[in-house]
Short mmCIF file of C-alpha atoms in Angstrom, two decimals:
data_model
loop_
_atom_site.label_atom_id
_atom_site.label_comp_id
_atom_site.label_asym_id
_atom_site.label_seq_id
_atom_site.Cartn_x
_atom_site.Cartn_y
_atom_site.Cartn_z
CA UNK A 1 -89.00 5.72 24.22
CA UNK A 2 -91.48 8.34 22.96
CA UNK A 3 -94.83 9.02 25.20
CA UNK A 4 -96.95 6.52 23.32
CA UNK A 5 -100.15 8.35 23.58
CA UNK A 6 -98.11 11.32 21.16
CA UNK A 7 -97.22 8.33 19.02
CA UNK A 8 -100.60 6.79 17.71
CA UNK A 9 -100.16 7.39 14.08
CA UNK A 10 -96.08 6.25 13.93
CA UNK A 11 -97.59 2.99 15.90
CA UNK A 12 -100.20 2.86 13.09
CA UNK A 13 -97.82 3.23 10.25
CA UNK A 14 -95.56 0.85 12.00
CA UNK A 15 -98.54 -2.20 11.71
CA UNK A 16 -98.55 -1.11 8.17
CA UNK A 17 -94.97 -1.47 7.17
CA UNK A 18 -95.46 -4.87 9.33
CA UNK A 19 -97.84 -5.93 6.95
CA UNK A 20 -96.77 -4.80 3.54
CA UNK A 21 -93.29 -6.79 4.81
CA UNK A 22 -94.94 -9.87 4.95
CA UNK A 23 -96.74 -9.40 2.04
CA UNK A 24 -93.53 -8.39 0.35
CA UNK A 25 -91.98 -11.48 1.43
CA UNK A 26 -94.85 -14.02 0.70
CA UNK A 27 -95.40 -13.33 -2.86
CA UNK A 28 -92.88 -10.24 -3.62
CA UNK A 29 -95.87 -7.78 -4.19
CA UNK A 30 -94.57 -4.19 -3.52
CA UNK A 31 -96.34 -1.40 -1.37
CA UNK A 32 -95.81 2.29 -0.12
CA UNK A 33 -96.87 4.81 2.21
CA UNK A 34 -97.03 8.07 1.38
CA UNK A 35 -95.83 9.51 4.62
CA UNK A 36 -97.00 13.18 3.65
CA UNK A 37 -100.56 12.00 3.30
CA UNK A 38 -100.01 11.48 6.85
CA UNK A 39 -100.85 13.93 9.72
CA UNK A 40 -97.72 13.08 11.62
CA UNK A 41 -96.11 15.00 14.25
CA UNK A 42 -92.41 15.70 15.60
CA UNK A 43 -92.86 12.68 18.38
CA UNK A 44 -94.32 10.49 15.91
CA UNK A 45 -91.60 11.07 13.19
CA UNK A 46 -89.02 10.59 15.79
CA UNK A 47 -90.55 7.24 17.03
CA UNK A 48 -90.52 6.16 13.03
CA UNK A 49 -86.98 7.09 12.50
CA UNK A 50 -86.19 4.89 15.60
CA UNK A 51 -87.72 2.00 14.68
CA UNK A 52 -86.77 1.99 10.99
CA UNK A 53 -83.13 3.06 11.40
CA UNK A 54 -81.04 2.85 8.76
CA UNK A 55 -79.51 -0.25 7.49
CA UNK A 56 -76.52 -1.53 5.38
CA UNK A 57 -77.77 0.96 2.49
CA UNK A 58 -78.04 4.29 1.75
CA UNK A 59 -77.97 6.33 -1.81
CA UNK A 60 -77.75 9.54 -2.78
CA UNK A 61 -79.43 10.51 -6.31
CA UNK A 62 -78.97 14.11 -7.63
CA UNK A 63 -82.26 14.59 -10.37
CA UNK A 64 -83.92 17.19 -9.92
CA UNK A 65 -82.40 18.18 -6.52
CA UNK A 66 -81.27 15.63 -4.25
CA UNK A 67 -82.93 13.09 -2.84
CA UNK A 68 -81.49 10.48 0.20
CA UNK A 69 -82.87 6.47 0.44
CA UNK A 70 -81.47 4.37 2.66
CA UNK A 71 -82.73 0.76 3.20
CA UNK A 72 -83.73 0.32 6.97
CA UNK A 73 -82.72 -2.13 9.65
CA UNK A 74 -85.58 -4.37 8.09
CA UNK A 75 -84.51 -5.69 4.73
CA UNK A 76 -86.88 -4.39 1.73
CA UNK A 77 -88.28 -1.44 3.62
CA UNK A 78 -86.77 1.72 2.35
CA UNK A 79 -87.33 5.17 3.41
CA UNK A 80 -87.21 7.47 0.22
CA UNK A 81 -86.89 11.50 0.71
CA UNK A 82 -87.31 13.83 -2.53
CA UNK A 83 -86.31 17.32 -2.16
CA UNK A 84 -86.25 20.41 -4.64
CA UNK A 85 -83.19 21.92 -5.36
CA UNK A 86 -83.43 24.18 -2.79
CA UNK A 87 -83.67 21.49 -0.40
CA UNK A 88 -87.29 21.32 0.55
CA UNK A 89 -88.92 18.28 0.89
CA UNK A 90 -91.22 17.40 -1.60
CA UNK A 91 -92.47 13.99 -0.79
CA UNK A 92 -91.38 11.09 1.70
CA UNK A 93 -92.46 7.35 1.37
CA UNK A 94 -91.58 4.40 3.22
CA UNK A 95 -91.38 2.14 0.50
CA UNK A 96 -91.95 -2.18 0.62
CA UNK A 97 -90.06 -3.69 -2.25
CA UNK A 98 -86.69 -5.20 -3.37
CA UNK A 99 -85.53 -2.40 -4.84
CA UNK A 100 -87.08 1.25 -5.09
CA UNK A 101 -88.81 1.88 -8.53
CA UNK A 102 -86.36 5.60 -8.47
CA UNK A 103 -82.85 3.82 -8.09
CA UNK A 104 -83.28 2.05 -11.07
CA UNK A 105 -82.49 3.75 -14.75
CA UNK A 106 -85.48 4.58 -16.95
CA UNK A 107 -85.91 3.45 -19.99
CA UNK A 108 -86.22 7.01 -22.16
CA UNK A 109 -83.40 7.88 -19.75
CA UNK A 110 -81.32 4.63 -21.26
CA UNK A 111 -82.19 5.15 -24.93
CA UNK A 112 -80.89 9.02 -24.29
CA UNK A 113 -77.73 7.63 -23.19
CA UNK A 114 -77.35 5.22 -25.90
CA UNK A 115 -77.25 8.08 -28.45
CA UNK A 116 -75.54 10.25 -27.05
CA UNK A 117 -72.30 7.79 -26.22
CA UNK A 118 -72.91 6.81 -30.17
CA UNK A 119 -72.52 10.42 -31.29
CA UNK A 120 -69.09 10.80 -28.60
CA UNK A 121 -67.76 8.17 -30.33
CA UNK A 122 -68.46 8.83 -34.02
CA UNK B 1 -93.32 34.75 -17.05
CA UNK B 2 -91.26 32.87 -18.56
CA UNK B 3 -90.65 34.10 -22.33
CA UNK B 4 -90.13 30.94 -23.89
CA UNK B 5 -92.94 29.12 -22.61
CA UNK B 6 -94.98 31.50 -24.90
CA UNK B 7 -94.01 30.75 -28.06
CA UNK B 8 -96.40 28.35 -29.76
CA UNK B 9 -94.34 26.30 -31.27
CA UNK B 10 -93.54 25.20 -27.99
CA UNK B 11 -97.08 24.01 -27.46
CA UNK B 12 -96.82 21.49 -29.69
CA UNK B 13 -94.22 19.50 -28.69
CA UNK B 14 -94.97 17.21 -25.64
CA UNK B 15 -94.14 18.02 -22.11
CA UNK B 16 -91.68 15.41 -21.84
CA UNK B 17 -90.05 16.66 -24.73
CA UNK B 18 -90.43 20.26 -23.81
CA UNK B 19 -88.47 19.20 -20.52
CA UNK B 20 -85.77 17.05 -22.14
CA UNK B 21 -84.58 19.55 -24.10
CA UNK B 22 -84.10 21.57 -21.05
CA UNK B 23 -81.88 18.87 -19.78
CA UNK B 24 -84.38 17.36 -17.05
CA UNK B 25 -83.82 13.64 -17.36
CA UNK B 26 -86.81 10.83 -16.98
CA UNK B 27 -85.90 10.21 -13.81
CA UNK B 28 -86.13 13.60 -12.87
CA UNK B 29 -89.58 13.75 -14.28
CA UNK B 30 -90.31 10.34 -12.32
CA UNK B 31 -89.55 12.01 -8.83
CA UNK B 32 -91.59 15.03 -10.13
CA UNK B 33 -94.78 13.11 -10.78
CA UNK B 34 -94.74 10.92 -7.84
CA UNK B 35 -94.32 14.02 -5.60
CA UNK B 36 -97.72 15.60 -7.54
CA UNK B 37 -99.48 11.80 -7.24
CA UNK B 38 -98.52 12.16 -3.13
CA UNK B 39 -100.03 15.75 -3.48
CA UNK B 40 -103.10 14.54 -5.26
CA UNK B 41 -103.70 11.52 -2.43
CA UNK B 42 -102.78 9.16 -5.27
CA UNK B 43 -100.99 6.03 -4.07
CA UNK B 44 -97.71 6.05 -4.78
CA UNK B 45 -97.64 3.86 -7.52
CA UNK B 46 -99.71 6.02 -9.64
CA UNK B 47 -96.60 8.00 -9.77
CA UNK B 48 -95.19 5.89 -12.19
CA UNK B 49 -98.00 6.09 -14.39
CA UNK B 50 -98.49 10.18 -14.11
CA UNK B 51 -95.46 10.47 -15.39
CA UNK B 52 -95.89 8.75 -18.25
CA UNK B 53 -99.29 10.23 -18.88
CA UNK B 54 -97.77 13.62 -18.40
CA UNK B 55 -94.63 13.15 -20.68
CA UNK B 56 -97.03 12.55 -23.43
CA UNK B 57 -99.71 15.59 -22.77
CA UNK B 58 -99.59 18.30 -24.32
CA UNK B 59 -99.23 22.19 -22.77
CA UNK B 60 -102.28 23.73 -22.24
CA UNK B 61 -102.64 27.49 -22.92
CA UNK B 62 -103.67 29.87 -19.81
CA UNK B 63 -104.94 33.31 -19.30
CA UNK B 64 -104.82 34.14 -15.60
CA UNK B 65 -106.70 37.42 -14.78
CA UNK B 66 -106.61 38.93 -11.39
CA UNK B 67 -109.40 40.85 -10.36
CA UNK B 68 -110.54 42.09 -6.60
CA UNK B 69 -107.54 40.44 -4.87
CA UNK B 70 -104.40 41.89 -2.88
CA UNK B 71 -102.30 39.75 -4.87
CA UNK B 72 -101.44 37.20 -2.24
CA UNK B 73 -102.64 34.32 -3.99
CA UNK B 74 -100.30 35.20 -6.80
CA UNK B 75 -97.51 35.90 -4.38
CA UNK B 76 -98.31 32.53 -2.68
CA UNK B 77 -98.25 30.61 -5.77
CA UNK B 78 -95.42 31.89 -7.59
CA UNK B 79 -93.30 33.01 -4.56
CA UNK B 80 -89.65 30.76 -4.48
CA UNK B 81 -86.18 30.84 -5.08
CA UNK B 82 -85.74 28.03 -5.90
CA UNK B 83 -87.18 25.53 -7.89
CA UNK B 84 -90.31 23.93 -6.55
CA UNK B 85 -92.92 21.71 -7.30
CA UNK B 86 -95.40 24.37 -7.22
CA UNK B 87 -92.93 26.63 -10.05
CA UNK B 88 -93.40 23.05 -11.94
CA UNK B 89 -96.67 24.37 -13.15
CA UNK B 90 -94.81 27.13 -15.01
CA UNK B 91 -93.15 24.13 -17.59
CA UNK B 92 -96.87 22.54 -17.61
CA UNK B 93 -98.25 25.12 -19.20
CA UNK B 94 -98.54 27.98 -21.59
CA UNK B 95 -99.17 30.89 -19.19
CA UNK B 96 -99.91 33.27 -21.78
CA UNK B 97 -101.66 36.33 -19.73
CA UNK B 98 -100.92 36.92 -16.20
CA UNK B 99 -100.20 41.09 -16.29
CA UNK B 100 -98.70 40.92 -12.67
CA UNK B 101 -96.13 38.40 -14.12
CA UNK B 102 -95.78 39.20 -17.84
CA UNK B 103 -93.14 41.42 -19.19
CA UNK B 104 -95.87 43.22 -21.74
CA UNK B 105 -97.83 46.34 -20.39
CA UNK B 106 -100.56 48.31 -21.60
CA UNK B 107 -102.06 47.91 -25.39
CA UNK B 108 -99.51 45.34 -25.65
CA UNK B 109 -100.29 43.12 -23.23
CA UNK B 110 -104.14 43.55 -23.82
CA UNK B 111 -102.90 42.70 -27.35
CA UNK B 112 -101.46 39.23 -26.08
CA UNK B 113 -104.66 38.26 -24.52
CA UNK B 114 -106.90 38.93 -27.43
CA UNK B 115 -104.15 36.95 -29.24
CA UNK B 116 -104.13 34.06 -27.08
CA UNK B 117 -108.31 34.20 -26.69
CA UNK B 118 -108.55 33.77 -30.01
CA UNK B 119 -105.99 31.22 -31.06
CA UNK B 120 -106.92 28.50 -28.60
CA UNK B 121 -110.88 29.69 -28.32
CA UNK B 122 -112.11 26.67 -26.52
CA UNK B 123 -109.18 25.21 -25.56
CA UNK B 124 -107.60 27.40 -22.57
CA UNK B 125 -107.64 27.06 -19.37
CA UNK B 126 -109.03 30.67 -17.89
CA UNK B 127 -107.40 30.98 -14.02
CA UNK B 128 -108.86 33.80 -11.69
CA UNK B 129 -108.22 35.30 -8.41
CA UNK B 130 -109.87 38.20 -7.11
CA UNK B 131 -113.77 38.74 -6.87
CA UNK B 132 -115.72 40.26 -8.88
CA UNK B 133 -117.23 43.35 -8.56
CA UNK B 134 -120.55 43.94 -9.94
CA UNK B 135 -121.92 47.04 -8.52
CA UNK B 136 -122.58 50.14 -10.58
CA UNK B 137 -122.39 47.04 -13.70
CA UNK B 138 -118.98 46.23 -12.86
CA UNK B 139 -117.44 49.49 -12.36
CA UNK B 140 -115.85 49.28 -9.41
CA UNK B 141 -112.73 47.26 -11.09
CA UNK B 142 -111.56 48.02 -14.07
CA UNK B 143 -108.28 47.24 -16.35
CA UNK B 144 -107.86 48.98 -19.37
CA UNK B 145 -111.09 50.75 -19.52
CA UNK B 146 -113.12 47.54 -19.36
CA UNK B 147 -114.68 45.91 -16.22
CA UNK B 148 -113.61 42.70 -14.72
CA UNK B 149 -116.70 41.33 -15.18
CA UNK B 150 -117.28 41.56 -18.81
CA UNK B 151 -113.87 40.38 -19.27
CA UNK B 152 -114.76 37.56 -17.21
CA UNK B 153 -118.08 37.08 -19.30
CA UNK B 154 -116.33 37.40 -22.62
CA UNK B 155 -113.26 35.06 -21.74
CA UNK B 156 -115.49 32.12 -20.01
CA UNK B 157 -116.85 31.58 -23.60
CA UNK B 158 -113.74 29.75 -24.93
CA UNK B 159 -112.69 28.76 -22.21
CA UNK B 160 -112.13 24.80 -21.12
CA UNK B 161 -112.69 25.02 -17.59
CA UNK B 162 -111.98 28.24 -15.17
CA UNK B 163 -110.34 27.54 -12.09
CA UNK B 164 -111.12 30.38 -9.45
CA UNK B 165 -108.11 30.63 -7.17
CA UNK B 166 -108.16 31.80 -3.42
CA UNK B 167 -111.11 32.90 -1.27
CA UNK B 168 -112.37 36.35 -3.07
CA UNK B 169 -112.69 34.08 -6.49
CA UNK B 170 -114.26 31.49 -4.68
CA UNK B 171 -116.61 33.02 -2.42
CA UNK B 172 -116.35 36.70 -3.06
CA UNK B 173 -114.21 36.69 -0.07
CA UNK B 174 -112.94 40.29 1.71
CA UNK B 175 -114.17 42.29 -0.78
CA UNK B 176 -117.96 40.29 -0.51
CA UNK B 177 -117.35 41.21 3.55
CA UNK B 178 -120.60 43.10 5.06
CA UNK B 179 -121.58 45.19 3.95
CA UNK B 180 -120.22 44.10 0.52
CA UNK B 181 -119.46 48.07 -1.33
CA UNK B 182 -118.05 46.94 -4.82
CA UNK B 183 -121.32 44.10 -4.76
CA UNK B 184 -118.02 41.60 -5.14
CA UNK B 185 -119.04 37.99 -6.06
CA UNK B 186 -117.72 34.78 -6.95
CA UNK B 187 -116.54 33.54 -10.65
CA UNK B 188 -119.23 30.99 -10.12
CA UNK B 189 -121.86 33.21 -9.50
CA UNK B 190 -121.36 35.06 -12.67
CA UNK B 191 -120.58 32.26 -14.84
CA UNK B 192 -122.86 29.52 -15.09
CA UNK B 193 -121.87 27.39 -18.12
CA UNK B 194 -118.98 26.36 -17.65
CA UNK B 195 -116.72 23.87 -15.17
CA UNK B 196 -114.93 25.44 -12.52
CA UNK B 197 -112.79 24.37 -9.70
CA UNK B 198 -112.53 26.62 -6.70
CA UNK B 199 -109.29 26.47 -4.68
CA UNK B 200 -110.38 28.20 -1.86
CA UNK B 201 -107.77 29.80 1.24
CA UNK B 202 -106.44 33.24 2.06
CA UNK B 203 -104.01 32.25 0.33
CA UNK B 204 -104.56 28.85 -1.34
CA UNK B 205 -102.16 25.94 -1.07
CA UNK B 206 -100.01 26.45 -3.98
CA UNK B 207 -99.45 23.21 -4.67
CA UNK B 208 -103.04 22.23 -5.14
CA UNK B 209 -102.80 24.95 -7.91
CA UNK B 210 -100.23 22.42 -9.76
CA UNK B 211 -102.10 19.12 -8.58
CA UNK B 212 -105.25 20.38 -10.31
CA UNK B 213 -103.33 21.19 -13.53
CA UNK B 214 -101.83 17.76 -13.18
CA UNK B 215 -105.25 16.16 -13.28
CA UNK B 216 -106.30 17.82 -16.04
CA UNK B 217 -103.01 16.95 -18.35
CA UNK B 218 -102.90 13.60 -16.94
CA UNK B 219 -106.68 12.38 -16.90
CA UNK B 220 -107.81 15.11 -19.81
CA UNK B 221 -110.30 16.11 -17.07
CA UNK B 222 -111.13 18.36 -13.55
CA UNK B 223 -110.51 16.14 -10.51
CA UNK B 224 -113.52 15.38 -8.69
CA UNK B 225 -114.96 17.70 -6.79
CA UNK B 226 -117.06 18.51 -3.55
CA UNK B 227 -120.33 20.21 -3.14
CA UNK B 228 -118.37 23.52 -3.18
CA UNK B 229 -116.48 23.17 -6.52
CA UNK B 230 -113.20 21.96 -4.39
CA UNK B 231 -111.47 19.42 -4.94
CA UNK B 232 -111.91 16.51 -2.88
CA UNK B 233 -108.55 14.95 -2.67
CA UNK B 234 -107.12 18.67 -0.84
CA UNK B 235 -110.74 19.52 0.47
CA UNK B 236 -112.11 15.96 1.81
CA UNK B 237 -111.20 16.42 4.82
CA UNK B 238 -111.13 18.96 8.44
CA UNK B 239 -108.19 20.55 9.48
CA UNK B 240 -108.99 18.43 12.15
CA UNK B 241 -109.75 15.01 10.72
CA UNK B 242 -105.89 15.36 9.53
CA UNK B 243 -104.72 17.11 12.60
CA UNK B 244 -101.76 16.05 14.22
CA UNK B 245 -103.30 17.16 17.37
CA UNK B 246 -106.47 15.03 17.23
CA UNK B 247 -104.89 12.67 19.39
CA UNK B 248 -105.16 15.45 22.29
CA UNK B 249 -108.68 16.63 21.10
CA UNK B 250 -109.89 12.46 21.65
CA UNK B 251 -107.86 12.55 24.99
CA UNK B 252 -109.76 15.58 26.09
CA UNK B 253 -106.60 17.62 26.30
CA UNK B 254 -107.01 21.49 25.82
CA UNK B 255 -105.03 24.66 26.02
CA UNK B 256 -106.93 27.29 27.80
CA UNK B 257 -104.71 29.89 26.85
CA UNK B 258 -101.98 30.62 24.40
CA UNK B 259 -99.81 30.58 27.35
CA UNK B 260 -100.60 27.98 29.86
CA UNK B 261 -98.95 23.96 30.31
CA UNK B 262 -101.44 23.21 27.45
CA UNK B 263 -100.01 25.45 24.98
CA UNK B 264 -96.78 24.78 25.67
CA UNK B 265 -97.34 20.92 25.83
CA UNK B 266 -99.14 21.14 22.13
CA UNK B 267 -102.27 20.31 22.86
CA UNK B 268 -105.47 20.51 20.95
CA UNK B 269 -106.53 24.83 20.11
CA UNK B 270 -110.18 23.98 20.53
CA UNK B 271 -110.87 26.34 23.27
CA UNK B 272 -108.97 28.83 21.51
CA UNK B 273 -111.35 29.21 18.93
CA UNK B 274 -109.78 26.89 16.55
CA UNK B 275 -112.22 26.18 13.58
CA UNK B 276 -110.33 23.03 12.25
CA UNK B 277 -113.19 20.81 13.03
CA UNK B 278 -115.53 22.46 9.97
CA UNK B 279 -112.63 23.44 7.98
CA UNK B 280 -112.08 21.56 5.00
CA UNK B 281 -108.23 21.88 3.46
CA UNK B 282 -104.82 20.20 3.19
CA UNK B 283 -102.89 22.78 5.58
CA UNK B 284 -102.30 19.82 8.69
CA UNK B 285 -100.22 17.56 5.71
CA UNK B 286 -99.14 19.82 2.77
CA UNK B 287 -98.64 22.50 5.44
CA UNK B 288 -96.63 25.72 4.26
CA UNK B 289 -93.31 27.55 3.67
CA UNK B 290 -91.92 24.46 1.85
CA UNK B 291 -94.01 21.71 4.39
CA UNK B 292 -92.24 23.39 7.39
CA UNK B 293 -95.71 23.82 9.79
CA UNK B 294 -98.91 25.26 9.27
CA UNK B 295 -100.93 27.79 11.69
CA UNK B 296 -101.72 24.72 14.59
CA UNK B 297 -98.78 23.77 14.88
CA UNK B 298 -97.44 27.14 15.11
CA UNK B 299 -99.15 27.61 17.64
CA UNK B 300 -102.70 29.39 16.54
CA UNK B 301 -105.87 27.81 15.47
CA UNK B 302 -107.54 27.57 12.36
CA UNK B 303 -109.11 30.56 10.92
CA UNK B 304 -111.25 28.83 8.20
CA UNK B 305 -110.18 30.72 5.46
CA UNK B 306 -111.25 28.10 3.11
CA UNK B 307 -115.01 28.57 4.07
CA UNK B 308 -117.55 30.45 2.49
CA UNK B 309 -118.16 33.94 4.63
CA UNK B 310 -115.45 33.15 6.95
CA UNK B 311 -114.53 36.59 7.19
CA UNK B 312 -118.31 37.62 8.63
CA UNK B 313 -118.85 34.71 11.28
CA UNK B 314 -117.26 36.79 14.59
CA UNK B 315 -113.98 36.19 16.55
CA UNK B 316 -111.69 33.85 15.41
CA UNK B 317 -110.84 33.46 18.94
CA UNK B 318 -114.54 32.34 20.04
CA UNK B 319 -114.88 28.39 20.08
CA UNK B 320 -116.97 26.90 17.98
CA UNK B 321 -119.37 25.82 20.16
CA UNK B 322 -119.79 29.43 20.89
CA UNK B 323 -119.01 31.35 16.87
CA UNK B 324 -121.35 31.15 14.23
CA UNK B 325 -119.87 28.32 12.26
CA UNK B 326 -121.08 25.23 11.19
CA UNK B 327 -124.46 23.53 12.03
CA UNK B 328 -125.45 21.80 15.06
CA UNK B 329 -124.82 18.37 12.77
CA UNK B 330 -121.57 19.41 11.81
CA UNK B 331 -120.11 20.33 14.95
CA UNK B 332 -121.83 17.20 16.52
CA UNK B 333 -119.80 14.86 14.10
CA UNK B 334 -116.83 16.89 15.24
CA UNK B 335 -117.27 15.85 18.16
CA UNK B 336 -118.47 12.42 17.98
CA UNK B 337 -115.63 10.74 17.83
CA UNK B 338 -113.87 12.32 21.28
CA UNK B 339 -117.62 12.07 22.24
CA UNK B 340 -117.41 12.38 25.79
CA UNK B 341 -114.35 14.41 26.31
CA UNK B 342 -115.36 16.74 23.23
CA UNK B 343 -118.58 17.38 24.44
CA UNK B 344 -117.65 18.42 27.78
CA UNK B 345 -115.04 20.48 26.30
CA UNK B 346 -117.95 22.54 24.09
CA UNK B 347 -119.46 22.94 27.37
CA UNK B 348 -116.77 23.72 28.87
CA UNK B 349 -115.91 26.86 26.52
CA UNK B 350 -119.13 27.83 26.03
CA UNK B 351 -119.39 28.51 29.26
CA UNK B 352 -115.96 30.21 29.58
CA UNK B 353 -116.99 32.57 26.90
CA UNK B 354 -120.26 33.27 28.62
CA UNK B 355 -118.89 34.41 31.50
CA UNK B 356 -116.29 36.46 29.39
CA UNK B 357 -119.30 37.34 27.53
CA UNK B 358 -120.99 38.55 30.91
CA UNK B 359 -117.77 40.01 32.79
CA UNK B 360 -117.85 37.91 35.04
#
């Protein structure tokens, strides 16, 4: 266990994943926390990765460089990490929802797709 | 520079298209604009909606002229290997003058700004770094026979907005330093008529370069902005405010030296003539090199390079309590919230530095 008083803002965030949960699972409103808005340091992140270990989920999406989201040990909290092709992290949210906005395909994304399969197979 | 993103035609296509045809996918573009919404201190969700904004805008023309500087604010923003979210701003706009970038010397790239002035006249975004020196009417920087600051005069005119990058544009910055040879000055000293954002720092954050941008091809306007030009969602708060060692400053927890059990235990640089506490910035969460660490939590306090006349206001090494920073208001709400502990701890170094002061 981390030295608690190094952990006030991972205890903090930790309230606040609590209570988008709940929210999440009363009326399946979703929520996020931008977790580089936050001044967090090394014993805080390591308190937040162990208490929202990772789950029966985890995806890897190449777009734009690579970026890793795995569902945590609590169903419908997800912890999303965008990096740059070089690797760098660009942002990192712990997300409250069913599914993360990211995973699924976009729209302009679909309609792309559709014309270019029609023009394969004509 | 990137040759293509000159050509005009280019400029009138959208920036989603502009990026599809370069193969970057929607979803691509989705991850892009929700890391600038995090950036801006958007909630996430907004990300959703920048990037449909920003598929739809349209790319902005920009002259960038560097005046009084030592180039580090270029080198800061343009500096990567790799693809970043700060290079992003090269696809969000037309960067159609930047001589330490462009390909084009000499009469010919004079030629390009003159060309570029006068096709968007109004329109462009005008991006400077460097002060500007006014002694001896401007003489004391000149490219291409003309001073910086009638080029600055003349190019304001059309221009949409002028963002002043870095401390020297803001402020006037080392070349304004006592006793101030060249007469150096800020962009918003000279220019009066027009709105400008400063991004103040020695060097700036780079990415507030591209979340400023973002705001004004997502919203059509300048972000809002604090009593200093800056914008408030990088400048609204201290170093310290957003410090990941606060915690240490409430618990009254100080390193004496850069060497003792405080150092080494990461504990708050207050003594040490850290001047987080009247520092406004985004350093303690965008932090640097690619959101590896910033200057606290390597180690070394804040130097306040984002502040007006930080370069004339003493040791960096002197606590505050002791320097010539802030106001007696200022540093009291710095310390009002660790009231007790902070207080005794700006007694505490004041009195250190007397007797350092004194030799005793």
């Amino acid at each position: 266990m981390s030295d608690l008083r190094d952990t006030a803002y991972a205890t903090a965030i930790l309230h606040e994943v609590a209570d988008l949960l709940a929210k999440l699972a009363a009326d399946g409103s979703a929520g996020a926390i931008d977790l580089r808005a936050m001044p967090l340091g090394p014993a805080d992140r390591a308190r937040l990765k162990e208490v929202l270990a990772q789950g029966a989920v985890k995806v890897s999406v190449d777009a734009g460089g690579p970026s890793e989201i795995f569902e945590t040990v609590y169903p419908g909290v997800w912890w999303t990490c965008h990096r740059n092709d070089a690797g760098e992290t660009i942002s990192e949210f712990i997300e409250v929802t069913d599914c993360p906005q990211f995973l699924k395909s976009q729209p302009d994304d679909i309609r792309a797709g559709a014309s270019g399969l029609r023009r394969l197979l004509e | 520079m990137k040759g293509e993103a000159m050509r005009n035609d280019d400029r009138e296509i959208t920036l989603g298209e502009y990026l599809a045809a370069r193969g970057v996918s929607r979803r691509a573009f989705l991850k892009f604009a929700c890391s600038l919404a995090s950036l801006m201190a958007l909630p996430p969700s907004a990300g959703v909606a920048m990037a449909e904004a920003l598929a739809k805008a349209k790319r902005p023309s920009v002259l960038w002229f560097p005046f009084q500087e030592c180039t580090g604010c270029t080198e800061s923003i343009t500096r990567s290997h790799e693809p970043t979210i700060e290079s992003m701003i090269f696809d969000m706009i037309s960067l159609d003058y930047q001589e330490t970038l462009m390909a084009a010397a000499g009469h010919q790239s004079e030629a390009a700004r003159e060309q570029a002035m006068k096709d968007n006249y109004g329109k462009y975004l005008l991006l400077i770094d460097g002060s500007v020196a006014t002694g001896l009417e401007g003489a004391y920087s000149c490219i291409g026979g003309q001073t910086n600051l009638s080029w600055l005069t003349e190019a304001a005119k059309g221009a949409a907005a002028i963002i002043a990058i870095g401390s020297c544009a803001s402020y006037g910055g080392i070349p304004k330093a006592n006793p101030n040879p060249t007469g150096a000055r800020a962009v918003s000293d000279i220019v009066k008529d027009k709105p400008i954002v400063n991004i103040p720092g020695c060097p700036p954050i780079p990415a507030v370069l591209t979340g400023v941008l973002a705001h004004f091809l997502t919203f059509g306007s300048l972000p809002e902005l604090d009593p200093l030009g800056r914008p408030k969602a990088f400048y609204g708060e201290t170093i310290h405010d957003r410090c990941y060692r606060r915690p240490f400053y409430d618990q009254g927890r100080f390193a004496k030296t850069f060497d003792d059990e405080g150092a080494r235990n990461g504990w708050c640089l207050y003594e040490l003539g850290c001047k987080g506490p009247v520092t406004y910035n985004a350093c303690a969460t965008i932090k640097w090199n690619a959101g590896t660490s910033f200057p606290i939590q390597s180690g070394h306090g804040c130097l306040g390079c984002s502040e007006p006349d930080f370069w004339d206001k003493g040791s960096f090494y002197r606590p505050l309590s002791v320097a010539h920073w802030g106001d007696k208001a200022t540093l009291g709400g710095a310390a009002a919230v660790g009231v007790a502990l902070g207080a005794a701890a700006a007694l505490a170094a004041r009195r250190r530095q007397d007797k350092i002061v004194k030799g005793d």
